[in-house]
Short mmCIF file of C-alpha atoms in Angstrom, two decimals:
data_model
loop_
_atom_site.label_atom_id
_atom_site.label_comp_id
_atom_site.label_asym_id
_atom_site.label_seq_id
_atom_site.Cartn_x
_atom_site.Cartn_y
_atom_site.Cartn_z
CA MET A 1 2.08 43.87 -30.82
CA SER A 2 4.91 41.96 -31.77
CA ARG A 3 2.95 40.29 -34.28
CA LEU A 4 1.99 43.82 -35.60
CA PHE A 5 5.29 45.02 -35.46
CA PRO A 6 7.75 42.09 -36.01
CA SER A 7 11.36 42.25 -35.48
CA LEU A 8 12.88 45.22 -37.13
CA VAL A 9 16.35 44.39 -36.87
CA GLU A 10 17.65 44.47 -40.29
CA VAL A 11 19.25 47.87 -40.87
CA ALA A 12 19.82 48.43 -44.64
CA PRO A 13 15.85 47.75 -45.24
CA LEU A 14 14.98 50.31 -42.79
CA ARG A 15 17.38 52.74 -43.78
CA ALA A 16 16.25 52.47 -47.30
CA VAL A 17 12.51 53.09 -46.10
CA LEU A 18 13.51 56.02 -44.10
CA LEU A 19 15.26 57.74 -46.82
CA ARG A 20 12.36 56.90 -49.26
CA GLU A 21 10.05 58.71 -46.67
CA PHE A 22 12.31 61.77 -46.07
CA ARG A 23 12.26 62.37 -49.71
CA ASP A 24 8.35 61.76 -50.01
CA ALA A 25 7.91 64.42 -47.21
CA LEU A 26 9.98 66.81 -49.16
CA ILE A 27 8.07 66.37 -52.14
CA ASN A 28 4.64 66.32 -50.31
CA ARG A 29 2.50 69.22 -51.45
CA TYR A 30 0.92 69.91 -48.08
CA PHE A 31 4.21 69.73 -46.48
CA GLN A 32 5.56 72.44 -48.87
CA VAL A 33 2.56 74.50 -48.37
CA PHE A 34 2.85 74.35 -44.64
CA SER A 35 6.47 75.27 -44.56
CA VAL A 36 5.66 78.69 -46.40
CA LEU A 37 2.90 79.16 -44.08
CA SER A 38 5.19 78.52 -40.97
CA LEU A 39 7.56 81.09 -42.32
CA LEU A 40 4.77 83.51 -42.98
CA GLY A 41 3.20 82.74 -39.65
CA GLY A 42 6.41 83.59 -37.76
CA ALA A 43 7.07 86.61 -39.63
CA ALA A 44 3.69 87.93 -38.95
CA ALA A 45 3.87 87.02 -35.28
CA PHE A 46 7.00 89.11 -35.16
CA VAL A 47 5.79 92.09 -37.34
CA LEU A 48 2.29 92.43 -36.15
CA SER A 49 2.40 91.58 -32.47
CA GLU A 50 2.47 94.35 -30.14
CA ASP A 51 4.21 92.84 -27.42
CA THR A 52 6.19 89.49 -26.68
CA HIS A 53 3.20 87.90 -24.82
CA SER A 54 1.09 88.10 -27.90
CA ILE A 55 3.65 86.87 -30.26
CA ALA A 56 3.33 83.79 -28.10
CA PHE A 57 -0.42 83.88 -28.30
CA LEU A 58 -0.39 84.27 -32.24
CA ILE A 59 1.89 81.18 -32.39
CA LEU A 60 -0.37 79.42 -30.32
CA GLN A 61 -3.34 80.01 -32.76
CA VAL A 62 -1.10 79.11 -35.60
CA SER A 63 -0.35 75.91 -33.69
CA LEU A 64 -3.85 74.99 -33.14
CA TYR A 65 -5.12 75.46 -36.41
CA PHE A 66 -2.55 74.93 -38.98
CA VAL A 67 -0.04 72.52 -37.58
CA SER A 68 -2.70 70.05 -36.50
CA LEU A 69 -4.58 70.51 -40.09
CA PHE A 70 -1.37 70.24 -42.15
CA ALA A 71 0.38 67.36 -40.23
CA LEU A 72 -3.16 65.39 -40.78
CA LEU A 73 -3.18 66.30 -44.40
CA ALA A 74 0.39 65.39 -45.05
CA GLY A 75 0.01 62.24 -43.43
CA ALA A 76 -3.18 61.09 -45.10
CA SER A 77 -1.65 62.08 -48.68
CA SER A 78 1.56 60.43 -47.81
CA ALA A 79 -0.15 57.30 -47.02
CA GLN A 80 -2.38 57.47 -50.28
CA ALA A 81 0.79 58.50 -52.53
CA GLU A 82 2.03 55.05 -52.86
CA ARG A 83 -1.08 53.06 -52.77
CA GLU A 84 -0.78 51.87 -56.02
CA GLU A 85 2.66 50.63 -55.52
CA TRP A 86 1.68 48.34 -52.46
CA GLN A 87 2.00 45.35 -54.70
CA MET A 88 5.78 46.20 -55.33
CA LEU A 89 6.52 47.43 -51.80
CA PHE A 90 4.65 44.51 -49.93
CA ALA A 91 6.37 41.72 -52.13
CA GLN A 92 9.64 42.90 -50.63
CA PRO A 93 11.31 41.33 -47.39
CA VAL A 94 10.29 44.10 -45.15
CA PRO A 95 7.75 44.10 -42.39
CA ARG A 96 4.72 46.20 -43.76
CA ALA A 97 4.82 48.20 -40.32
CA ALA A 98 8.02 49.50 -41.45
CA TYR A 99 6.52 51.63 -44.06
CA ILE A 100 4.31 53.33 -41.15
CA ILE A 101 7.13 53.63 -38.77
CA GLY A 102 9.37 55.14 -41.48
CA LYS A 103 6.56 57.64 -42.61
CA PHE A 104 5.90 58.73 -39.05
CA ILE A 105 9.76 59.17 -38.20
CA ALA A 106 10.49 61.12 -41.35
CA TYR A 107 7.45 63.25 -41.21
CA LEU A 108 7.83 64.22 -37.75
CA SER A 109 11.64 64.92 -38.18
CA ILE A 110 11.10 67.43 -40.90
CA PHE A 111 7.93 68.94 -39.13
CA SER A 112 10.28 69.61 -36.03
CA ALA A 113 12.57 71.37 -38.51
CA VAL A 114 10.09 73.43 -40.29
CA LEU A 115 8.33 74.34 -36.80
CA VAL A 116 11.48 76.32 -35.93
CA LEU A 117 10.73 78.75 -38.73
CA LEU A 118 7.36 79.46 -36.82
CA PHE A 119 8.82 79.76 -33.40
CA LEU A 120 12.13 81.43 -34.16
CA PRO A 121 10.86 84.88 -34.46
CA GLY A 122 9.07 84.60 -31.16
CA LEU A 123 12.52 83.75 -29.62
CA VAL A 124 14.11 86.52 -31.52
CA ALA A 125 11.51 89.06 -30.15
CA GLY A 126 12.48 87.90 -26.77
CA SER A 127 9.06 86.05 -25.76
CA GLY A 128 10.96 83.88 -23.44
CA ALA A 129 13.26 81.00 -24.27
CA GLN A 130 11.92 78.73 -21.85
CA ARG A 131 8.21 79.54 -23.12
CA ILE A 132 8.75 79.32 -26.60
CA ALA A 133 10.71 76.10 -26.24
CA MET A 134 7.93 74.60 -24.05
CA LEU A 135 5.20 75.72 -26.77
CA TYR A 136 7.46 74.20 -29.51
CA LEU A 137 7.93 70.75 -27.88
CA GLN A 138 3.73 70.61 -27.20
CA THR A 139 3.29 71.84 -30.93
CA LEU A 140 5.34 69.04 -31.85
CA LEU A 141 3.50 66.44 -29.91
CA LEU A 142 0.38 67.83 -31.39
CA ALA A 143 1.74 67.48 -34.79
CA ALA A 144 2.75 63.75 -34.00
CA ALA A 145 -0.77 63.06 -32.90
CA PHE A 146 -2.40 64.84 -36.01
CA LEU A 147 0.21 63.03 -38.26
CA ALA A 148 -0.82 59.63 -36.96
CA VAL A 149 -4.72 60.74 -37.35
CA GLY A 150 -3.75 61.45 -41.18
CA LEU A 151 -1.76 58.07 -41.55
CA ALA A 152 -4.54 56.14 -40.06
CA ALA A 153 -7.29 57.95 -42.35
CA GLY A 154 -4.87 57.40 -45.48
CA PHE A 155 -4.09 53.66 -44.78
CA LEU A 156 -7.71 53.07 -43.94
CA ALA A 157 -9.39 54.72 -46.75
CA HIS A 158 -9.71 52.94 -50.14
CA ASP A 159 -8.41 56.20 -52.27
CA ARG A 160 -7.40 59.66 -52.13
CA ALA A 161 -10.60 61.42 -51.92
CA GLN A 162 -12.00 59.05 -49.16
CA ALA A 163 -8.61 59.65 -47.10
CA LEU A 164 -8.93 63.43 -47.35
CA ILE A 165 -12.68 63.46 -46.37
CA ALA A 166 -12.06 61.06 -43.43
CA GLY A 167 -8.97 63.09 -42.38
CA VAL A 168 -10.68 66.31 -42.27
CA SER A 169 -13.92 65.03 -40.96
CA ALA A 170 -11.71 63.72 -37.99
CA TRP A 171 -9.96 67.23 -37.47
CA LEU A 172 -13.35 68.73 -37.55
CA LEU A 173 -14.41 66.38 -34.95
CA PHE A 174 -11.50 67.08 -32.81
CA LEU A 175 -11.63 70.83 -33.34
CA PHE A 176 -15.50 71.17 -32.81
CA GLY A 177 -17.14 67.86 -32.49
CA PHE A 178 -15.83 67.32 -29.01
CA ASP A 179 -16.83 70.61 -27.89
CA LEU A 180 -20.29 70.62 -29.28
CA VAL A 181 -20.99 67.19 -27.93
CA ALA A 182 -19.96 68.48 -24.53
CA LEU A 183 -22.03 71.38 -25.02
CA PHE A 184 -25.25 69.41 -25.54
CA ALA A 185 -24.29 66.95 -22.86
CA ALA A 186 -24.05 69.85 -20.22
CA ARG A 187 -27.91 70.16 -20.51
CA TRP A 188 -28.41 66.57 -19.24
CA ASP A 189 -29.17 66.21 -15.66
CA PHE A 190 -27.01 63.32 -15.34
CA VAL A 191 -23.78 65.26 -16.58
CA GLN A 192 -24.89 68.26 -14.26
CA LYS A 193 -24.88 65.56 -11.60
CA PHE A 194 -21.32 64.26 -12.37
CA PRO A 195 -19.57 67.37 -14.04
CA ASP A 196 -16.15 65.44 -14.33
CA LEU A 197 -17.83 63.49 -16.83
CA TRP A 198 -18.08 66.45 -18.96
CA VAL A 199 -14.47 67.61 -18.25
CA GLY A 200 -13.45 64.03 -18.84
CA LEU A 201 -14.74 64.24 -22.24
CA LEU A 202 -12.88 67.40 -23.15
CA MET A 203 -9.64 65.80 -21.67
CA LEU A 204 -9.67 62.82 -24.35
CA ASN A 205 -9.45 65.54 -26.84
CA PRO A 206 -5.78 66.40 -27.92
CA LEU A 207 -6.96 69.60 -29.32
CA ASP A 208 -8.50 70.75 -26.08
CA SER A 209 -5.80 69.44 -23.90
CA PHE A 210 -3.24 71.42 -26.05
CA ARG A 211 -5.57 74.53 -25.83
CA ILE A 212 -5.75 74.10 -22.09
CA GLU A 213 -2.14 73.56 -21.35
CA ALA A 214 -0.95 76.19 -23.74
CA LEU A 215 -3.43 78.65 -22.57
CA PHE A 216 -2.69 78.38 -18.72
CA ALA A 217 1.03 78.45 -19.70
CA LEU A 218 0.54 81.75 -21.57
CA GLU A 219 -1.59 82.54 -18.43
CA GLN A 220 -4.73 83.55 -20.71
CA ILE A 221 -7.17 81.83 -18.34
CA PRO A 222 -7.51 83.21 -14.88
CA ALA A 223 -6.42 80.62 -12.33
CA GLU A 224 -9.78 80.29 -10.50
CA ALA A 225 -11.40 78.88 -13.48
CA ALA A 226 -9.33 75.68 -12.65
CA ASN A 227 -11.53 75.04 -9.48
CA LYS A 228 -14.68 74.14 -11.10
CA THR A 229 -14.63 70.30 -10.50
CA PRO A 230 -11.84 68.27 -8.99
CA LEU A 231 -10.97 66.64 -12.15
CA ALA A 232 -10.77 69.88 -13.91
CA SER A 233 -8.69 71.21 -10.87
CA TRP A 234 -6.35 68.36 -11.43
CA TRP A 235 -6.30 68.64 -15.15
CA ILE A 236 -5.18 72.26 -14.94
CA GLY A 237 -2.62 71.32 -12.17
CA HIS A 238 -1.11 68.79 -14.63
CA ALA A 239 -1.93 70.17 -17.94
CA GLY A 240 1.37 69.63 -19.56
CA LEU A 241 1.80 66.20 -18.26
CA TRP A 242 -1.80 65.28 -19.36
CA PHE A 243 -1.39 66.79 -22.85
CA SER A 244 1.78 64.55 -23.32
CA MET A 245 -0.19 61.61 -22.01
CA VAL A 246 -3.27 62.18 -24.60
CA ALA A 247 -1.01 63.26 -27.47
CA ALA A 248 0.98 59.87 -26.88
CA PHE A 249 -2.17 57.73 -26.46
CA TRP A 250 -3.51 59.04 -29.69
CA THR A 251 -0.58 58.79 -31.52
CA VAL A 252 0.33 55.10 -30.41
CA ALA A 253 -2.92 54.05 -30.94
CA LEU A 254 -3.39 55.35 -34.52
CA VAL A 255 -0.06 54.26 -35.60
CA ALA A 256 -0.99 50.92 -34.39
CA LEU A 257 -4.25 50.98 -36.25
CA ALA A 258 -2.54 51.89 -39.42
CA GLY A 259 -0.28 48.93 -38.92
CA LEU A 260 -3.05 46.71 -38.30
CA ARG A 261 -4.65 47.66 -41.42
CA LEU A 262 -1.48 47.38 -43.62
CA ASN A 263 -0.82 44.06 -41.98
CA ARG A 264 -4.25 42.46 -43.06
CA TRP A 265 -4.40 44.18 -46.42
CA GLU A 266 -5.00 41.89 -49.19
CA GLU A 267 -5.16 42.95 -53.26
CA MET B 1 12.08 26.28 -56.69
CA ILE B 2 8.23 26.81 -55.87
CA ALA B 3 5.81 24.15 -54.41
CA VAL B 4 2.34 24.76 -54.17
CA GLU B 5 0.08 22.44 -52.50
CA ALA B 6 -3.72 22.15 -52.32
CA LEU B 7 -3.92 26.12 -52.24
CA THR B 8 -7.88 27.41 -51.60
CA LYS B 9 -8.52 30.89 -51.63
CA SER B 10 -11.89 32.92 -51.77
CA TYR B 11 -12.96 36.49 -51.99
CA GLY B 12 -16.17 36.55 -50.22
CA ARG B 13 -18.41 33.83 -51.62
CA ASN B 14 -16.01 33.71 -54.90
CA LEU B 15 -13.84 30.58 -54.58
CA VAL B 16 -11.14 31.48 -56.72
CA LEU B 17 -8.42 28.60 -55.96
CA ARG B 18 -9.84 25.08 -55.48
CA GLY B 19 -6.84 22.96 -54.50
CA MET B 20 -4.17 24.59 -56.73
CA THR B 21 -1.27 22.17 -56.75
CA PHE B 22 1.95 22.40 -58.85
CA ASN B 23 5.76 22.62 -58.54
CA ALA B 24 8.24 24.91 -60.63
CA ALA B 25 11.92 23.95 -60.80
CA PRO B 26 15.18 25.79 -60.99
CA ARG B 27 16.49 26.31 -64.39
CA GLU B 28 12.94 26.15 -65.80
CA ILE B 29 10.50 28.72 -67.11
CA THR B 30 7.10 27.56 -66.03
CA LEU B 31 4.10 29.25 -67.76
CA LEU B 32 0.56 29.29 -66.11
CA VAL B 33 -1.96 29.82 -68.70
CA GLY B 34 -5.80 30.00 -68.44
CA ALA B 35 -8.80 32.20 -68.95
CA ASN B 36 -9.68 35.14 -66.83
CA GLY B 37 -10.80 34.11 -63.48
CA ALA B 38 -8.86 30.81 -63.86
CA GLY B 39 -6.84 31.78 -60.52
CA LYS B 40 -3.44 32.45 -62.11
CA SER B 41 -2.99 35.96 -60.61
CA THR B 42 -4.23 34.87 -57.27
CA THR B 43 -1.82 32.11 -57.23
CA MET B 44 1.01 34.77 -57.95
CA LYS B 45 -0.32 36.94 -55.26
CA VAL B 46 -0.12 34.02 -52.75
CA LEU B 47 3.45 33.16 -53.86
CA ALA B 48 4.58 36.80 -53.52
CA GLY B 49 3.19 37.06 -50.01
CA LEU B 50 0.46 39.58 -50.89
CA ILE B 51 -2.54 37.50 -49.65
CA ARG B 52 -2.76 34.58 -47.58
CA PRO B 53 -4.74 31.38 -48.62
CA GLN B 54 -7.44 29.89 -46.65
CA LYS B 55 -6.04 26.32 -46.96
CA GLY B 56 -3.10 24.74 -48.59
CA SER B 57 0.92 25.52 -48.43
CA ALA B 58 2.99 27.43 -50.71
CA HIS B 59 6.87 27.22 -50.35
CA ILE B 60 9.59 29.39 -52.03
CA ASN B 61 12.94 27.69 -52.04
CA ARG B 62 11.31 25.18 -49.24
CA ILE B 63 10.43 28.26 -46.86
CA ASP B 64 6.64 28.63 -46.34
CA ILE B 65 5.41 32.17 -47.71
CA VAL B 66 2.62 32.29 -45.20
CA ASP B 67 4.26 31.42 -41.92
CA GLN B 68 7.84 32.77 -42.70
CA ARG B 69 6.87 35.61 -45.19
CA ILE B 70 9.83 37.69 -44.96
CA ALA B 71 12.16 35.06 -45.19
CA ALA B 72 10.69 33.63 -48.32
CA GLN B 73 10.30 37.17 -49.86
CA ARG B 74 14.23 37.37 -49.69
CA SER B 75 14.28 34.45 -52.22
CA LEU B 76 11.77 36.12 -54.65
CA ALA B 77 11.06 39.19 -56.95
CA TYR B 78 7.94 39.68 -58.46
CA LEU B 79 6.24 41.86 -61.15
CA PRO B 80 2.73 42.47 -60.95
CA GLN B 81 0.55 42.89 -64.00
CA ARG B 82 0.31 46.48 -63.86
CA PRO B 83 3.51 47.80 -62.17
CA SER B 84 2.60 51.25 -60.44
CA PHE B 85 5.10 53.60 -58.31
CA HIS B 86 5.07 56.83 -56.35
CA PRO B 87 4.05 59.39 -58.89
CA ARG B 88 6.16 62.04 -58.00
CA MET B 89 9.51 60.01 -57.64
CA THR B 90 11.76 59.53 -60.47
CA CYS B 91 12.95 56.37 -61.97
CA ALA B 92 16.52 56.86 -60.46
CA GLU B 93 14.79 57.55 -57.11
CA ILE B 94 12.64 54.22 -57.18
CA LEU B 95 15.44 52.05 -58.41
CA ARG B 96 17.74 53.47 -55.83
CA PHE B 97 15.07 52.69 -53.01
CA TYR B 98 14.64 49.25 -54.09
CA ALA B 99 18.34 48.36 -54.51
CA ARG B 100 18.83 49.94 -50.78
CA LEU B 101 15.95 47.71 -49.66
CA ARG B 102 17.58 44.74 -51.05
CA ALA B 103 20.99 45.53 -50.42
CA VAL B 104 22.00 45.61 -54.04
CA ALA B 105 25.54 46.40 -55.36
CA ALA B 106 26.08 49.54 -57.18
CA SER B 107 27.47 47.95 -60.32
CA ARG B 108 24.19 45.59 -60.58
CA TYR B 109 22.14 48.94 -60.10
CA GLU B 110 23.94 50.14 -63.31
CA ALA B 111 23.75 47.18 -65.27
CA VAL B 112 20.03 46.97 -64.69
CA ILE B 113 19.38 50.29 -65.92
CA ASP B 114 20.90 49.71 -69.17
CA LEU B 115 19.61 46.23 -69.45
CA ALA B 116 15.95 47.99 -69.08
CA GLY B 117 16.99 50.88 -71.27
CA LEU B 118 16.01 53.20 -68.64
CA ARG B 119 19.10 55.54 -68.87
CA GLU B 120 17.37 58.19 -70.69
CA PHE B 121 14.61 58.27 -67.91
CA GLU B 122 16.48 58.23 -64.85
CA ARG B 123 15.40 61.85 -63.88
CA VAL B 124 11.84 61.21 -65.39
CA ARG B 125 9.01 61.16 -62.67
CA THR B 126 7.08 57.99 -62.96
CA SER B 127 3.95 59.58 -63.53
CA ALA B 128 5.32 60.85 -66.95
CA LEU B 129 6.48 57.29 -68.03
CA SER B 130 4.66 55.68 -70.81
CA GLY B 131 2.96 52.03 -70.09
CA GLY B 132 5.66 50.29 -71.65
CA THR B 133 8.20 52.21 -70.12
CA ARG B 134 6.78 51.65 -66.76
CA GLN B 135 6.80 47.98 -67.50
CA ARG B 136 10.46 48.27 -68.17
CA LEU B 137 10.80 49.83 -64.75
CA GLY B 138 8.91 47.03 -63.32
CA LEU B 139 11.51 44.77 -65.21
CA ALA B 140 14.28 46.41 -63.95
CA LEU B 141 13.01 45.86 -60.32
CA LEU B 142 12.26 42.26 -60.90
CA LEU B 143 15.96 41.63 -61.91
CA LEU B 144 17.73 43.98 -59.55
CA PRO B 145 18.03 41.87 -56.50
CA ASP B 146 19.07 38.84 -58.41
CA ALA B 147 16.57 36.67 -56.55
CA PRO B 148 16.60 32.84 -57.30
CA VAL B 149 12.90 33.05 -57.79
CA LEU B 150 11.03 35.17 -60.34
CA LEU B 151 7.31 35.63 -60.39
CA LEU B 152 5.71 37.52 -63.60
CA ASP B 153 2.18 38.20 -63.49
CA GLU B 154 0.99 38.72 -67.23
CA PRO B 155 4.37 40.62 -68.28
CA GLY B 156 4.87 42.47 -71.51
CA LEU B 157 1.30 43.39 -72.02
CA SER B 158 2.47 47.01 -72.64
CA LEU B 159 5.73 46.06 -74.05
CA ASP B 160 6.34 46.54 -77.92
CA PRO B 161 7.37 43.33 -79.71
CA GLY B 162 10.96 44.19 -79.59
CA TRP B 163 11.01 44.49 -75.74
CA ARG B 164 8.86 41.44 -75.59
CA GLN B 165 11.60 39.44 -77.23
CA ARG B 166 14.31 40.80 -75.14
CA LEU B 167 11.86 40.32 -72.07
CA GLN B 168 11.72 36.60 -73.15
CA ASP B 169 15.39 36.22 -74.08
CA THR B 170 16.14 37.72 -70.52
CA LEU B 171 14.03 35.21 -68.75
CA ARG B 172 15.61 32.30 -70.40
CA PHE B 173 19.06 33.62 -69.70
CA GLU B 174 17.98 33.86 -65.90
CA ALA B 175 16.65 30.25 -66.04
CA GLU B 176 19.95 29.03 -67.56
CA ARG B 177 21.69 30.66 -64.67
CA GLY B 178 19.61 28.59 -62.41
CA LYS B 179 16.61 30.39 -61.53
CA THR B 180 13.11 29.21 -61.29
CA VAL B 181 10.92 31.31 -63.48
CA LEU B 182 6.99 31.22 -63.13
CA VAL B 183 5.04 33.17 -65.56
CA THR B 184 1.30 33.64 -66.10
CA THR B 185 0.18 34.73 -69.50
CA HIS B 186 -2.76 35.02 -71.97
CA LEU B 187 -0.19 35.59 -74.90
CA VAL B 188 0.14 31.77 -75.35
CA ARG B 189 1.48 31.72 -78.77
CA GLU B 190 4.20 34.50 -77.82
CA TRP B 191 5.32 32.19 -75.42
CA ASN B 192 5.51 29.13 -77.58
CA ASN B 193 8.79 27.45 -77.54
CA VAL B 194 10.19 29.71 -74.61
CA ALA B 195 8.80 27.88 -71.61
CA HIS B 196 10.04 24.52 -70.47
CA ARG B 197 6.71 23.75 -69.01
CA CYS B 198 3.01 24.98 -69.42
CA LEU B 199 0.40 24.48 -66.89
CA LEU B 200 -3.06 24.79 -67.90
CA CYS B 201 -5.13 26.42 -65.11
CA ARG B 202 -8.89 26.26 -64.94
CA ASP B 203 -11.44 26.90 -62.07
CA GLY B 204 -8.80 27.57 -59.54
CA LYS B 205 -6.55 24.49 -60.13
CA ILE B 206 -4.35 22.89 -62.78
CA GLU B 207 -6.14 21.16 -65.14
CA ARG B 208 -3.39 19.29 -66.91
CA GLU B 209 0.03 20.04 -68.44
CA LEU B 210 0.32 21.36 -72.26
CA ASP B 211 3.17 20.57 -74.46
CA PRO B 212 5.36 23.96 -74.24
CA THR B 213 6.73 23.72 -77.73
CA ASN B 214 3.43 23.17 -79.42
CA LEU B 215 1.09 25.73 -77.57
CA PRO B 216 -0.64 26.98 -80.91
CA HIS B 217 -1.84 23.57 -81.63
CA ASN B 218 -3.24 23.32 -78.04
CA PHE B 219 -5.39 26.62 -78.79
CA ASP B 220 -8.53 24.66 -79.83
CA GLU B 221 -8.24 22.73 -77.02
CA MET B 222 -7.92 25.76 -74.69
CA GLU B 223 -10.93 27.42 -76.48
CA GLN B 224 -12.94 24.37 -75.35
CA VAL B 225 -11.75 25.02 -71.84
CA ALA B 226 -12.90 28.58 -71.83
CA PRO B 227 -15.63 28.89 -74.50
CA ASP B 228 -16.92 32.38 -73.32
CA ALA B 229 -13.34 33.76 -72.90
CA HIS B 230 -14.09 36.45 -75.63
CA LYS B 231 -17.16 37.61 -73.76
CA ARG B 232 -15.26 38.10 -70.46
CA SER B 233 -12.34 39.79 -72.21
CA THR B 234 -11.91 43.71 -72.13
CA ILE B 235 -9.97 46.03 -74.19
CA ASN B 236 -6.92 45.45 -71.72
CA GLU B 237 -7.24 41.97 -71.44
CA PRO B 238 -6.64 40.19 -74.62
CA PRO B 239 -9.25 37.01 -75.10
CA PHE B 240 -7.79 33.75 -75.87
CA SER B 241 -9.49 34.01 -79.38
CA ILE B 242 -6.61 36.78 -80.07
CA VAL B 243 -3.65 34.90 -78.95
CA GLY B 244 -0.96 34.86 -81.58
#
C-alpha cells in the first residue's frame, strides 16, 4: 500500500491537484446534469408526494438509480477527460496516486453539496430530520462506492467509449446482475441446502445492501422477512453497519485498483 | 546533467533500446537525432519518468529517475511530442495548475505567458487551440518551473518558422543560464549550429557523435543509416529526406 500511495507529504502539489479536480468536477457534464436532476428530484418529491413517508421513499428511489449511475459516469468521464494529458501530468514531481485521490475527494465533496438539493425538500416537508439525515449519509456512501467504480473503469479503459461501456456494464451488474445470479442460484440444490450463500451474494452488492438498509429504515419491509436464515437475520439487524462496510470496501478496493493501474501505466 | 547508461527497453518482442548510453552536460544543448524507431522518444520517456527500462540506469542531476522518480522529476521539465491538455480547461487554468504544482512565483507565471505569446489565449479552452498554439502552451509549461534539465521531444513540429526560431533562441538562452537541454528531432538542418553536441541514434543505441556545426553535410551519411526512412514516414512525421 505504501508503494501504491507513496508519501503524500508535500502540500503545494496536493493543493494544486485538489483545486484542479474541483474545477474538473464543476465542468463535468454528467455532474452538471446530475445537479439539475437532483434539484428536480427534490422538488418533485416535495410537490408530488402525498405524505412525508412517501417523500423519503421517492428520494430513496432517486438515490438508488440516479445517484449510483451519475456518480459512476462522472468518475469514468473525469478519469478519461485528461487521459491525453497524462504524459505532461506524470512527468511532474507528484505521486500518480495523488490524481486519483484528488479526484475522489473533489467529486465526493461536490456530490455531498449537490445531494443537499435532493434531500432539502424532504427536510422542509417534515419527513423527520434524523431519518433524512441517515438517508443522506447512506446515499453519500453509495455515491462514494460508485464514484470509485467509475474511476476504476475510467483509468482501466483505453478510451472514453470503452470506459463508459465498462462503467455502465458494472452498474447494470450491480443493479440487475447480482439479483439475476441469485435468482438462478436459488434453484440449485446446494444453495437451497445452504441458503446463507444466497444471502451472502446479495450482501456483497452495495446496491442491494443500500436497498435493504434504506427500505428497513423506512419500514417498507415487514420485520418478519428478516428471519429466513441466520445470516439474513444478522444482516437485517445490522443493515446500516453492513452497508457502511460494503460501501467502504468497494470504495477502497476500486480506488486502490485505479491507483495500481496508474502506477503501472506506460505510454 | 543527464547520465544514461546501458538502457534496455522492449515493448513485447520489440526491443527498442539496446544499451543506450550517453551524457548531456549543463550549459549545452544536446541533440538526439535518428530515424523513426531509433529509440529517441523512448529514451526521453525514460528520462521523464514515464516508463521504466528493463535494464540500465538514467540519472537526472545525479538522481536515479527509476528509483527516485519524484526527486528526479523535481529537476526536470518535459515537453512531449504532441502536448495535450484537459479539453475543457482554459490556457490560464492549465498554466495556473502547473504553476501551483511546481510552486512557481506569480511573476514567472506572467513572464512565461508573455514569452509564449499566450496572453490573448488565456481564456480560451485548450480544445479550441491550434496545433501551434498548443505547442506554445507546452513550451510555456516547459519553462514555467525553471527546472535545471529540459527535455524536448521533437519540439516545434507544429510551430511556424518564426516561433521555431524563438524556441531555439530561448533554448540557447536557457543553456547559457546553466541548464542541460536535451532535444530529439528529425529536422536536422533547422538545428544546425544551434546545438553544442549531436548524437546519432540508431537501433536503440548511440552510434556516433556528429559535428553539430555541420549537420547538413552529415545528411548523406544519415540517409545511409536509415535508407528506408522515406518509406516509414507519415504525413505527420517528416522523413530524413525532407530535412532542410
